[in-house]
Protein backbone atom coordinates (compact mmCIF):
# COMPACT_ATOMS: atom_id res chain seq x y z
CA UNK A 1 0.00 0.00 0.00
CA UNK A 2 1.19 3.48 -0.75
CA UNK A 3 0.97 5.82 2.19
CA UNK A 4 -0.25 8.75 0.14
CA UNK A 5 -3.55 10.20 1.16
CA UNK A 6 -5.85 12.04 -1.19
CA UNK A 7 -6.75 15.57 -0.17
CA UNK A 8 -10.29 16.76 -0.69
CA UNK A 9 -12.26 19.76 -1.87
CA UNK A 10 -11.44 22.85 0.15
CA UNK A 11 -7.72 22.03 0.45
CA UNK A 12 -5.62 24.98 -0.69
CA UNK A 13 -3.18 22.83 -2.69
CA UNK A 14 -6.00 21.93 -5.09
CA UNK A 15 -6.27 25.60 -6.07
CA UNK A 16 -2.58 26.26 -6.70
CA UNK A 17 -0.94 26.22 -10.11
CA UNK A 18 1.50 23.31 -9.89
CA UNK A 19 5.23 23.78 -10.52
CA UNK A 20 7.03 22.57 -13.60
CA UNK A 21 9.28 19.52 -13.16
CA UNK A 22 12.89 20.32 -14.05
CA UNK A 23 14.25 16.79 -13.90
CA UNK A 24 12.43 13.52 -13.39
CA UNK A 25 14.32 12.45 -10.28
CA UNK A 26 14.10 9.03 -8.60
CA UNK A 27 11.94 10.69 -5.92
CA UNK A 28 9.49 11.90 -8.58
CA UNK A 29 9.38 8.45 -10.19
CA UNK A 30 8.57 7.02 -6.79
CA UNK A 31 5.84 9.64 -6.36
CA UNK A 32 4.34 8.63 -9.73
CA UNK A 33 4.41 4.94 -8.71
CA UNK A 34 2.84 5.71 -5.35
CA UNK A 35 0.17 7.82 -7.03
CA UNK A 36 -0.71 4.94 -9.35
CA UNK A 37 -1.03 2.67 -6.35
CA UNK A 38 -3.22 5.18 -4.52
CA UNK A 39 -5.33 5.66 -7.67
CA UNK A 40 -5.90 1.93 -8.11
CA UNK A 41 -6.70 1.54 -4.41
CA UNK A 42 -9.33 4.29 -4.71
CA UNK A 43 -10.66 2.77 -7.96
CA UNK A 44 -10.01 5.95 -9.89
CA UNK A 45 -8.94 6.38 -13.51
CA UNK A 46 -6.71 9.40 -12.92
CA UNK A 47 -4.85 11.19 -10.15
CA UNK A 48 -2.90 14.46 -10.17
CA UNK A 49 -0.01 15.29 -7.85
CA UNK A 50 -1.83 18.21 -6.12
CA UNK A 51 -4.43 15.65 -5.02
CA UNK A 52 -1.78 14.02 -2.85
CA UNK A 53 -0.52 17.37 -1.62
CA UNK A 54 2.36 17.74 -4.11
CA UNK A 55 2.18 20.88 -6.19
CA UNK A 56 4.13 19.56 -9.20
CA UNK A 57 3.12 19.06 -12.82
CA UNK A 58 2.51 15.34 -12.75
CA UNK A 59 -0.53 13.16 -13.17
CA UNK A 60 -1.20 9.48 -13.73
CA UNK A 61 -3.98 7.88 -15.73
CA UNK A 62 -5.25 4.38 -16.42
CA UNK A 63 -8.53 4.17 -18.26
CA UNK A 64 -8.31 0.43 -18.94
CA UNK A 65 -10.39 -0.28 -15.81
CA UNK A 66 -9.10 -3.82 -16.00
CA UNK A 67 -7.19 -5.17 -13.03
CA UNK A 68 -5.61 -7.92 -15.10
CA UNK A 69 -4.55 -5.73 -17.98
CA UNK A 70 -3.46 -2.45 -16.52
CA UNK A 71 -2.10 0.30 -18.74
CA UNK A 72 -0.72 3.01 -16.52
CA UNK A 73 0.33 6.31 -18.09
CA UNK A 74 2.56 8.85 -16.36
CA UNK A 75 2.59 12.49 -17.49
CA UNK A 76 5.22 14.97 -16.31
CA UNK A 77 4.89 18.57 -17.58
CA UNK A 78 1.93 17.72 -19.84
CA UNK A 79 0.83 20.10 -22.57
CA UNK A 80 -2.38 19.81 -24.53
CA UNK A 81 -1.19 20.93 -27.95
CA UNK A 82 -4.34 20.42 -30.01
CA UNK A 83 -8.01 19.88 -29.37
CA UNK A 84 -11.20 19.68 -31.37
CA UNK A 85 -14.87 18.85 -31.09
CA UNK A 86 -17.05 18.90 -28.05
CA UNK A 87 -18.32 16.18 -25.80
CA UNK A 88 -20.39 16.09 -22.64
CA UNK A 89 -20.23 13.36 -20.03
CA UNK A 90 -20.53 12.82 -16.31
CA UNK A 91 -17.39 13.28 -14.22
CA UNK A 92 -16.37 12.71 -10.66
CA UNK A 93 -13.13 13.30 -8.78
CA UNK A 94 -11.34 11.39 -6.02
CA UNK A 95 -10.93 14.74 -4.23
CA UNK A 96 -14.66 15.49 -4.43
CA UNK A 97 -16.32 12.30 -3.17
CA UNK A 98 -19.98 11.70 -4.00
CA UNK A 99 -20.27 14.56 -6.47
CA UNK A 100 -21.01 13.65 -10.09
CA UNK A 101 -22.01 16.05 -12.82
CA UNK A 102 -21.80 16.58 -16.56
CA UNK A 103 -18.88 18.51 -18.00
CA UNK A 104 -18.45 19.64 -21.61
CA UNK A 105 -14.91 19.44 -22.95
CA UNK A 106 -13.11 19.12 -26.29
CA UNK A 107 -13.71 15.63 -27.66
CA UNK A 108 -10.31 14.84 -29.18
CA UNK A 109 -6.94 16.07 -27.93
CA UNK A 110 -3.26 15.70 -28.62
CA UNK A 111 -1.05 15.78 -25.55
CA UNK A 112 2.69 15.94 -25.10
CA UNK A 113 4.51 15.11 -21.87
CA UNK A 114 7.48 13.33 -20.32
CA UNK A 115 6.96 9.72 -19.27
CA UNK A 116 8.03 8.00 -16.05
CA UNK A 117 11.62 7.85 -17.32
CA UNK A 118 11.62 11.52 -18.31
CA UNK A 119 11.37 10.70 -22.02
CA UNK A 120 9.14 12.89 -24.21
CA UNK A 121 6.07 11.26 -25.76
CA UNK A 122 2.99 12.37 -27.63
CA UNK A 123 -0.50 10.89 -27.65
CA UNK A 124 -2.24 11.98 -30.81
CA UNK A 125 -6.00 12.20 -31.14
CA UNK A 126 -6.87 10.77 -27.74
CA UNK A 127 -10.65 10.51 -27.44
CA UNK A 128 -13.44 9.22 -25.23
CA UNK A 129 -12.54 8.51 -21.61
CA UNK A 130 -8.79 8.97 -22.15
CA UNK A 131 -9.27 12.49 -23.56
CA UNK A 132 -11.68 13.42 -20.79
CA UNK A 133 -9.46 12.03 -18.08
CA UNK A 134 -6.31 13.77 -19.35
CA UNK A 135 -8.14 17.10 -19.50
CA UNK A 136 -9.60 16.63 -16.03
CA UNK A 137 -6.16 15.82 -14.59
CA UNK A 138 -4.53 18.64 -16.54
CA UNK A 139 -7.03 21.04 -14.96
CA UNK A 140 -5.84 19.89 -11.52
CA UNK A 141 -2.35 21.19 -12.39
CA UNK A 142 -3.92 24.58 -13.09
CA UNK A 143 -5.85 24.61 -9.83
CA UNK A 144 -9.11 24.00 -11.67
CA UNK A 145 -11.70 21.47 -10.48
CA UNK A 146 -14.46 19.90 -12.57
CA UNK A 147 -17.06 21.52 -10.34
CA UNK A 148 -15.86 24.88 -11.76
CA UNK A 149 -17.17 23.71 -15.13
CA UNK A 150 -20.59 22.29 -14.25
CA UNK A 151 -23.95 23.92 -14.92
CA UNK A 152 -25.46 26.38 -12.45
CA UNK A 153 -28.19 23.84 -11.75
CA UNK A 154 -25.69 21.10 -10.92
CA UNK A 155 -23.71 23.53 -8.79
CA UNK A 156 -26.85 24.34 -6.82
CA UNK A 157 -27.71 20.65 -6.48
CA UNK A 158 -24.27 19.90 -5.05
CA UNK A 159 -23.82 23.08 -3.06
CA UNK A 160 -24.42 21.66 0.41
CA UNK A 161 -22.14 18.69 -0.30
CA UNK A 162 -19.33 21.01 -1.45
CA UNK A 163 -19.78 23.23 1.60
CA UNK A 164 -19.60 20.18 3.84
CA UNK A 165 -16.39 18.99 2.16
CA UNK A 166 -14.85 22.45 2.56
CA UNK A 167 -15.68 22.43 6.26
CA UNK A 168 -14.21 18.94 6.70
CA UNK A 169 -10.99 19.86 4.89
CA UNK A 170 -10.54 22.95 7.06
CA UNK A 171 -11.03 20.85 10.16
CA UNK A 172 -8.00 18.74 9.29
NI1 LIG B 1 -10.03 15.04 -10.11
PDB file of N, CA and C in Angstrom, residues 71-141:
ATOM      1  N   UNK A  71      -2.985  -0.491 -17.859  1.00  0.00           N
ATOM      2  CA  UNK A  71      -2.103   0.295 -18.742  1.00  0.00           C
ATOM      3  C   UNK A  71      -1.896   1.692 -18.172  1.00  0.00           C
ATOM      4  N   UNK A  72      -0.996   1.745 -17.179  1.00  0.00           N
ATOM      5  CA  UNK A  72      -0.722   3.010 -16.517  1.00  0.00           C
ATOM      6  C   UNK A  72       0.014   3.983 -17.430  1.00  0.00           C
ATOM      7  N   UNK A  73      -0.362   5.238 -17.363  1.00  0.00           N
ATOM      8  CA  UNK A  73       0.328   6.306 -18.089  1.00  0.00           C
ATOM      9  C   UNK A  73       0.769   7.362 -17.085  1.00  0.00           C
ATOM     10  N   UNK A  74       2.006   7.813 -17.241  1.00  0.00           N
ATOM     11  CA  UNK A  74       2.559   8.846 -16.355  1.00  0.00           C
ATOM     12  C   UNK A  74       2.850  10.081 -17.199  1.00  0.00           C
ATOM     13  N   UNK A  75       2.390  11.230 -16.760  1.00  0.00           N
ATOM     14  CA  UNK A  75       2.594  12.487 -17.490  1.00  0.00           C
ATOM     15  C   UNK A  75       3.297  13.498 -16.594  1.00  0.00           C
ATOM     16  N   UNK A  76       4.540  13.842 -16.939  1.00  0.00           N
ATOM     17  CA  UNK A  76       5.218  14.973 -16.306  1.00  0.00           C
ATOM     18  C   UNK A  76       5.155  16.152 -17.272  1.00  0.00           C
ATOM     19  N   UNK A  77       4.951  17.344 -16.762  1.00  0.00           N
ATOM     20  CA  UNK A  77       4.891  18.574 -17.583  1.00  0.00           C
ATOM     21  C   UNK A  77       4.005  18.422 -18.813  1.00  0.00           C
ATOM     22  N   UNK A  78       2.782  17.926 -18.669  1.00  0.00           N
ATOM     23  CA  UNK A  78       1.928  17.719 -19.842  1.00  0.00           C
ATOM     24  C   UNK A  78       1.521  19.032 -20.495  1.00  0.00           C
ATOM     25  N   UNK A  79       1.366  18.961 -21.809  1.00  0.00           N
ATOM     26  CA  UNK A  79       0.834  20.100 -22.570  1.00  0.00           C
ATOM     27  C   UNK A  79      -0.204  19.560 -23.543  1.00  0.00           C
ATOM     28  N   UNK A  80      -1.358  20.182 -23.540  1.00  0.00           N
ATOM     29  CA  UNK A  80      -2.381  19.814 -24.527  1.00  0.00           C
ATOM     30  C   UNK A  80      -2.133  20.707 -25.736  1.00  0.00           C
ATOM     31  N   UNK A  81      -1.660  20.107 -26.837  1.00  0.00           N
ATOM     32  CA  UNK A  81      -1.191  20.929 -27.949  1.00  0.00           C
ATOM     33  C   UNK A  81      -2.207  21.050 -29.070  1.00  0.00           C
ATOM     34  N   UNK A  82      -3.266  20.257 -29.024  1.00  0.00           N
ATOM     35  CA  UNK A  82      -4.336  20.419 -30.007  1.00  0.00           C
ATOM     36  C   UNK A  82      -5.612  19.850 -29.424  1.00  0.00           C
ATOM     37  N   UNK A  83      -6.729  20.431 -29.807  1.00  0.00           N
ATOM     38  CA  UNK A  83      -8.008  19.876 -29.366  1.00  0.00           C
ATOM     39  C   UNK A  83      -9.081  20.248 -30.375  1.00  0.00           C
ATOM     40  N   UNK A  84     -10.079  19.368 -30.475  1.00  0.00           N
ATOM     41  CA  UNK A  84     -11.198  19.676 -31.365  1.00  0.00           C
ATOM     42  C   UNK A  84     -12.466  18.967 -30.890  1.00  0.00           C
ATOM     43  N   UNK A  85     -13.577  19.444 -31.403  1.00  0.00           N
ATOM     44  CA  UNK A  85     -14.869  18.853 -31.093  1.00  0.00           C
ATOM     45  C   UNK A  85     -15.349  19.219 -29.710  1.00  0.00           C
ATOM     46  N   UNK A  86     -16.413  18.612 -29.312  1.00  0.00           N
ATOM     47  CA  UNK A  86     -17.047  18.905 -28.047  1.00  0.00           C
ATOM     48  C   UNK A  86     -17.753  17.650 -27.581  1.00  0.00           C
ATOM     49  N   UNK A  87     -17.630  17.357 -26.311  1.00  0.00           N
ATOM     50  CA  UNK A  87     -18.321  16.177 -25.802  1.00  0.00           C
ATOM     51  C   UNK A  87     -18.726  16.429 -24.352  1.00  0.00           C
ATOM     52  N   UNK A  88     -19.877  15.895 -23.996  1.00  0.00           N
ATOM     53  CA  UNK A  88     -20.391  16.091 -22.644  1.00  0.00           C
ATOM     54  C   UNK A  88     -20.568  14.738 -21.975  1.00  0.00           C
ATOM     55  N   UNK A  89     -20.042  14.599 -20.775  1.00  0.00           N
ATOM     56  CA  UNK A  89     -20.234  13.359 -20.026  1.00  0.00           C
ATOM     57  C   UNK A  89     -20.087  13.640 -18.539  1.00  0.00           C
ATOM     58  N   UNK A  90     -20.568  12.675 -17.761  1.00  0.00           N
ATOM     59  CA  UNK A  90     -20.527  12.825 -16.312  1.00  0.00           C
ATOM     60  C   UNK A  90     -19.103  12.607 -15.799  1.00  0.00           C
ATOM     61  N   UNK A  91     -18.701  13.428 -14.852  1.00  0.00           N
ATOM     62  CA  UNK A  91     -17.389  13.276 -14.217  1.00  0.00           C
ATOM     63  C   UNK A  91     -17.527  13.246 -12.702  1.00  0.00           C
ATOM     64  N   UNK A  92     -16.519  12.652 -12.096  1.00  0.00           N
ATOM     65  CA  UNK A  92     -16.367  12.706 -10.655  1.00  0.00           C
ATOM     66  C   UNK A  92     -14.896  12.956 -10.381  1.00  0.00           C
ATOM     67  N   UNK A  93     -14.524  13.022  -9.122  1.00  0.00           N
ATOM     68  CA  UNK A  93     -13.135  13.296  -8.780  1.00  0.00           C
ATOM     69  C   UNK A  93     -12.840  12.674  -7.422  1.00  0.00           C
ATOM     70  N   UNK A  94     -11.681  12.022  -7.303  1.00  0.00           N
ATOM     71  CA  UNK A  94     -11.342  11.393  -6.021  1.00  0.00           C
ATOM     72  C   UNK A  94     -11.235  12.422  -4.900  1.00  0.00           C
ATOM     73  N   UNK A  95     -11.022  13.698  -5.251  1.00  0.00           N
ATOM     74  CA  UNK A  95     -10.933  14.743  -4.233  1.00  0.00           C
ATOM     75  C   UNK A  95     -12.304  15.353  -3.908  1.00  0.00           C
ATOM     76  N   UNK A  96     -13.316  14.942  -4.667  1.00  0.00           N
ATOM     77  CA  UNK A  96     -14.662  15.486  -4.432  1.00  0.00           C
ATOM     78  C   UNK A  96     -15.641  14.315  -4.336  1.00  0.00           C
ATOM     79  N   UNK A  97     -15.519  13.519  -3.261  1.00  0.00           N
ATOM     80  CA  UNK A  97     -16.322  12.295  -3.172  1.00  0.00           C
ATOM     81  C   UNK A  97     -17.823  12.570  -3.225  1.00  0.00           C
ATOM     82  N   UNK A  98     -18.520  11.678  -3.916  1.00  0.00           N
ATOM     83  CA  UNK A  98     -19.981  11.702  -4.004  1.00  0.00           C
ATOM     84  C   UNK A  98     -20.555  12.864  -4.785  1.00  0.00           C
ATOM     85  N   UNK A  99     -19.737  13.534  -5.575  1.00  0.00           N
ATOM     86  CA  UNK A  99     -20.272  14.555  -6.468  1.00  0.00           C
ATOM     87  C   UNK A  99     -20.015  14.105  -7.901  1.00  0.00           C
ATOM     88  N   UNK A 100     -21.088  14.055  -8.675  1.00  0.00           N
ATOM     89  CA  UNK A 100     -21.007  13.653 -10.086  1.00  0.00           C
ATOM     90  C   UNK A 100     -21.806  14.657 -10.881  1.00  0.00           C
ATOM     91  N   UNK A 101     -21.250  15.132 -11.981  1.00  0.00           N
ATOM     92  CA  UNK A 101     -22.010  16.049 -12.820  1.00  0.00           C
ATOM     93  C   UNK A 101     -21.417  16.083 -14.214  1.00  0.00           C
ATOM     94  N   UNK A 102     -22.235  16.535 -15.160  1.00  0.00           N
ATOM     95  CA  UNK A 102     -21.802  16.585 -16.556  1.00  0.00           C
ATOM     96  C   UNK A 102     -20.870  17.759 -16.810  1.00  0.00           C
ATOM     97  N   UNK A 103     -19.832  17.472 -17.601  1.00  0.00           N
ATOM     98  CA  UNK A 103     -18.879  18.508 -18.001  1.00  0.00           C
ATOM     99  C   UNK A 103     -18.706  18.422 -19.518  1.00  0.00           C
ATOM    100  N   UNK A 104     -18.705  19.583 -20.167  1.00  0.00           N
ATOM    101  CA  UNK A 104     -18.446  19.638 -21.607  1.00  0.00           C
ATOM    102  C   UNK A 104     -16.993  20.012 -21.836  1.00  0.00           C
ATOM    103  N   UNK A 105     -16.329  19.213 -22.652  1.00  0.00           N
ATOM    104  CA  UNK A 105     -14.910  19.441 -22.948  1.00  0.00           C
ATOM    105  C   UNK A 105     -14.656  19.145 -24.418  1.00  0.00           C
ATOM    106  N   UNK A 106     -13.488  19.575 -24.955  1.00  0.00           N
ATOM    107  CA  UNK A 106     -13.108  19.120 -26.291  1.00  0.00           C
ATOM    108  C   UNK A 106     -13.141  17.591 -26.357  1.00  0.00           C
ATOM    109  N   UNK A 107     -13.505  17.067 -27.523  1.00  0.00           N
ATOM    110  CA  UNK A 107     -13.713  15.632 -27.658  1.00  0.00           C
ATOM    111  C   UNK A 107     -12.406  14.885 -27.948  1.00  0.00           C
ATOM    112  N   UNK A 108     -11.554  15.498 -28.738  1.00  0.00           N
ATOM    113  CA  UNK A 108     -10.312  14.844 -29.183  1.00  0.00           C
ATOM    114  C   UNK A 108      -9.144  15.770 -28.878  1.00  0.00           C
ATOM    115  N   UNK A 109      -8.096  15.224 -28.281  1.00  0.00           N
ATOM    116  CA  UNK A 109      -6.942  16.069 -27.932  1.00  0.00           C
ATOM    117  C   UNK A 109      -5.628  15.387 -28.317  1.00  0.00           C
ATOM    118  N   UNK A 110      -4.629  16.208 -28.481  1.00  0.00           N
ATOM    119  CA  UNK A 110      -3.260  15.701 -28.619  1.00  0.00           C
ATOM    120  C   UNK A 110      -2.467  16.263 -27.444  1.00  0.00           C
ATOM    121  N   UNK A 111      -1.779  15.379 -26.757  1.00  0.00           N
ATOM    122  CA  UNK A 111      -1.051  15.776 -25.547  1.00  0.00           C
ATOM    123  C   UNK A 111       0.406  15.357 -25.659  1.00  0.00           C
ATOM    124  N   UNK A 112       1.251  16.221 -25.109  1.00  0.00           N
ATOM    125  CA  UNK A 112       2.685  15.944 -25.103  1.00  0.00           C
ATOM    126  C   UNK A 112       3.135  16.003 -23.643  1.00  0.00           C
ATOM    127  N   UNK A 113       4.041  15.126 -23.266  1.00  0.00           N
ATOM    128  CA  UNK A 113       4.510  15.107 -21.871  1.00  0.00           C
ATOM    129  C   UNK A 113       5.814  14.337 -21.786  1.00  0.00           C
ATOM    130  N   UNK A 114       6.356  14.221 -20.584  1.00  0.00           N
ATOM    131  CA  UNK A 114       7.478  13.331 -20.320  1.00  0.00           C
ATOM    132  C   UNK A 114       6.927  12.116 -19.593  1.00  0.00           C
ATOM    133  N   UNK A 115       7.444  10.943 -19.920  1.00  0.00           N
ATOM    134  CA  UNK A 115       6.962   9.720 -19.269  1.00  0.00           C
ATOM    135  C   UNK A 115       7.695   9.483 -17.940  1.00  0.00           C
ATOM    136  N   UNK A 116       7.446   8.324 -17.351  1.00  0.00           N
ATOM    137  CA  UNK A 116       8.029   7.998 -16.048  1.00  0.00           C
ATOM    138  C   UNK A 116       9.551   8.067 -16.054  1.00  0.00           C
ATOM    139  N   UNK A 117      10.153   7.819 -17.219  1.00  0.00           N
ATOM    140  CA  UNK A 117      11.618   7.849 -17.324  1.00  0.00           C
ATOM    141  C   UNK A 117      12.132   9.225 -17.750  1.00  0.00           C
ATOM    142  N   UNK A 118      11.215  10.176 -17.906  1.00  0.00           N
ATOM    143  CA  UNK A 118      11.618  11.515 -18.313  1.00  0.00           C
ATOM    144  C   UNK A 118      11.764  11.670 -19.818  1.00  0.00           C
ATOM    145  N   UNK A 119      11.276  10.667 -20.555  1.00  0.00           N
ATOM    146  CA  UNK A 119      11.366  10.698 -22.019  1.00  0.00           C
ATOM    147  C   UNK A 119      10.115  11.334 -22.621  1.00  0.00           C
ATOM    148  N   UNK A 120      10.314  12.254 -23.605  1.00  0.00           N
ATOM    149  CA  UNK A 120       9.142  12.889 -24.209  1.00  0.00           C
ATOM    150  C   UNK A 120       8.280  11.883 -24.991  1.00  0.00           C
ATOM    151  N   UNK A 121       6.981  12.062 -24.922  1.00  0.00           N
ATOM    152  CA  UNK A 121       6.074  11.262 -25.757  1.00  0.00           C
ATOM    153  C   UNK A 121       4.875  12.115 -26.135  1.00  0.00           C
ATOM    154  N   UNK A 122       4.177  11.660 -27.164  1.00  0.00           N
ATOM    155  CA  UNK A 122       2.989  12.365 -27.635  1.00  0.00           C
ATOM    156  C   UNK A 122       1.866  11.347 -27.773  1.00  0.00           C
ATOM    157  N   UNK A 123       0.676  11.696 -27.323  1.00  0.00           N
ATOM    158  CA  UNK A 123      -0.501  10.885 -27.646  1.00  0.00           C
ATOM    159  C   UNK A 123      -1.349  11.723 -28.591  1.00  0.00           C
ATOM    160  N   UNK A 124      -1.482  11.233 -29.814  1.00  0.00           N
ATOM    161  CA  UNK A 124      -2.237  11.981 -30.808  1.00  0.00           C
ATOM    162  C   UNK A 124      -3.678  11.523 -30.836  1.00  0.00           C
ATOM    163  N   UNK A 125      -4.567  12.483 -30.965  1.00  0.00           N
ATOM    164  CA  UNK A 125      -5.995  12.204 -31.135  1.00  0.00           C
ATOM    165  C   UNK A 125      -6.573  11.262 -30.083  1.00  0.00           C
ATOM    166  N   UNK A 126      -6.225  11.514 -28.831  1.00  0.00           N
ATOM    167  CA  UNK A 126      -6.872  10.771 -27.743  1.00  0.00           C
ATOM    168  C   UNK A 126      -8.344  11.169 -27.738  1.00  0.00           C
ATOM    169  N   UNK A 127      -9.219  10.179 -27.486  1.00  0.00           N
ATOM    170  CA  UNK A 127     -10.649  10.514 -27.444  1.00  0.00           C
ATOM    171  C   UNK A 127     -11.319   9.779 -26.293  1.00  0.00           C
ATOM    172  N   UNK A 128     -12.614   9.886 -26.239  1.00  0.00           N
ATOM    173  CA  UNK A 128     -13.444   9.223 -25.234  1.00  0.00           C
ATOM    174  C   UNK A 128     -12.910   9.436 -23.815  1.00  0.00           C
ATOM    175  N   UNK A 129     -12.904   8.359 -23.024  1.00  0.00           N
ATOM    176  CA  UNK A 129     -12.540   8.514 -21.606  1.00  0.00           C
ATOM    177  C   UNK A 129     -11.094   9.006 -21.423  1.00  0.00           C
ATOM    178  N   UNK A 130     -10.192   8.555 -22.286  1.00  0.00           N
ATOM    179  CA  UNK A 130      -8.794   8.973 -22.154  1.00  0.00           C
ATOM    180  C   UNK A 130      -8.663  10.493 -22.316  1.00  0.00           C
ATOM    181  N   UNK A 131      -9.328  11.039 -23.331  1.00  0.00           N
ATOM    182  CA  UNK A 131      -9.272  12.493 -23.560  1.00  0.00           C
ATOM    183  C   UNK A 131      -9.879  13.253 -22.383  1.00  0.00           C
ATOM    184  N   UNK A 132     -10.993  12.771 -21.910  1.00  0.00           N
ATOM    185  CA  UNK A 132     -11.679  13.421 -20.793  1.00  0.00           C
ATOM    186  C   UNK A 132     -10.814  13.388 -19.534  1.00  0.00           C
ATOM    187  N   UNK A 133     -10.256  12.220 -19.288  1.00  0.00           N
ATOM    188  CA  UNK A 133      -9.464  12.030 -18.081  1.00  0.00           C
ATOM    189  C   UNK A 133      -8.203  12.913 -18.106  1.00  0.00           C
ATOM    190  N   UNK A 134      -7.517  12.943 -19.237  1.00  0.00           N
ATOM    191  CA  UNK A 134      -6.307  13.767 -19.352  1.00  0.00           C
ATOM    192  C   UNK A 134      -6.655  15.237 -19.112  1.00  0.00           C
ATOM    193  N   UNK A 135      -7.760  15.694 -19.669  1.00  0.00           N
ATOM    194  CA  UNK A 135      -8.136  17.104 -19.499  1.00  0.00           C
ATOM    195  C   UNK A 135      -8.525  17.411 -18.053  1.00  0.00           C
ATOM    196  N   UNK A 136      -9.220  16.472 -17.438  1.00  0.00           N
ATOM    197  CA  UNK A 136      -9.599  16.628 -16.026  1.00  0.00           C
ATOM    198  C   UNK A 136      -8.345  16.724 -15.144  1.00  0.00           C
ATOM    199  N   UNK A 137      -7.393  15.819 -15.395  1.00  0.00           N
ATOM    200  CA  UNK A 137      -6.160  15.819 -14.588  1.00  0.00           C
ATOM    201  C   UNK A 137      -5.314  17.046 -14.898  1.00  0.00           C
ATOM    202  N   UNK A 138      -5.276  17.434 -16.165  1.00  0.00           N
ATOM    203  CA  UNK A 138      -4.531  18.640 -16.541  1.00  0.00           C
ATOM    204  C   UNK A 138      -5.077  19.851 -15.775  1.00  0.00           C
ATOM    205  N   UNK A 139      -6.399  19.929 -15.703  1.00  0.00           N
ATOM    206  CA  UNK A 139      -7.026  21.035 -14.960  1.00  0.00           C
ATOM    207  C   UNK A 139      -6.519  21.088 -13.517  1.00  0.00           C
ATOM    208  N   UNK A 140      -6.338  19.929 -12.902  1.00  0.00           N
ATOM    209  CA  UNK A 140      -5.838  19.894 -11.517  1.00  0.00           C
ATOM    210  C   UNK A 140      -4.498  20.639 -11.396  1.00  0.00           C
ATOM    211  N   UNK A 141      -3.661  20.529 -12.435  1.00  0.00           N
ATOM    212  CA  UNK A 141      -2.351  21.186 -12.393  1.00  0.00           C
ATOM    213  C   UNK A 141      -2.482  22.701 -12.500  1.00  0.00           C
TER     214      UNK A 141
END
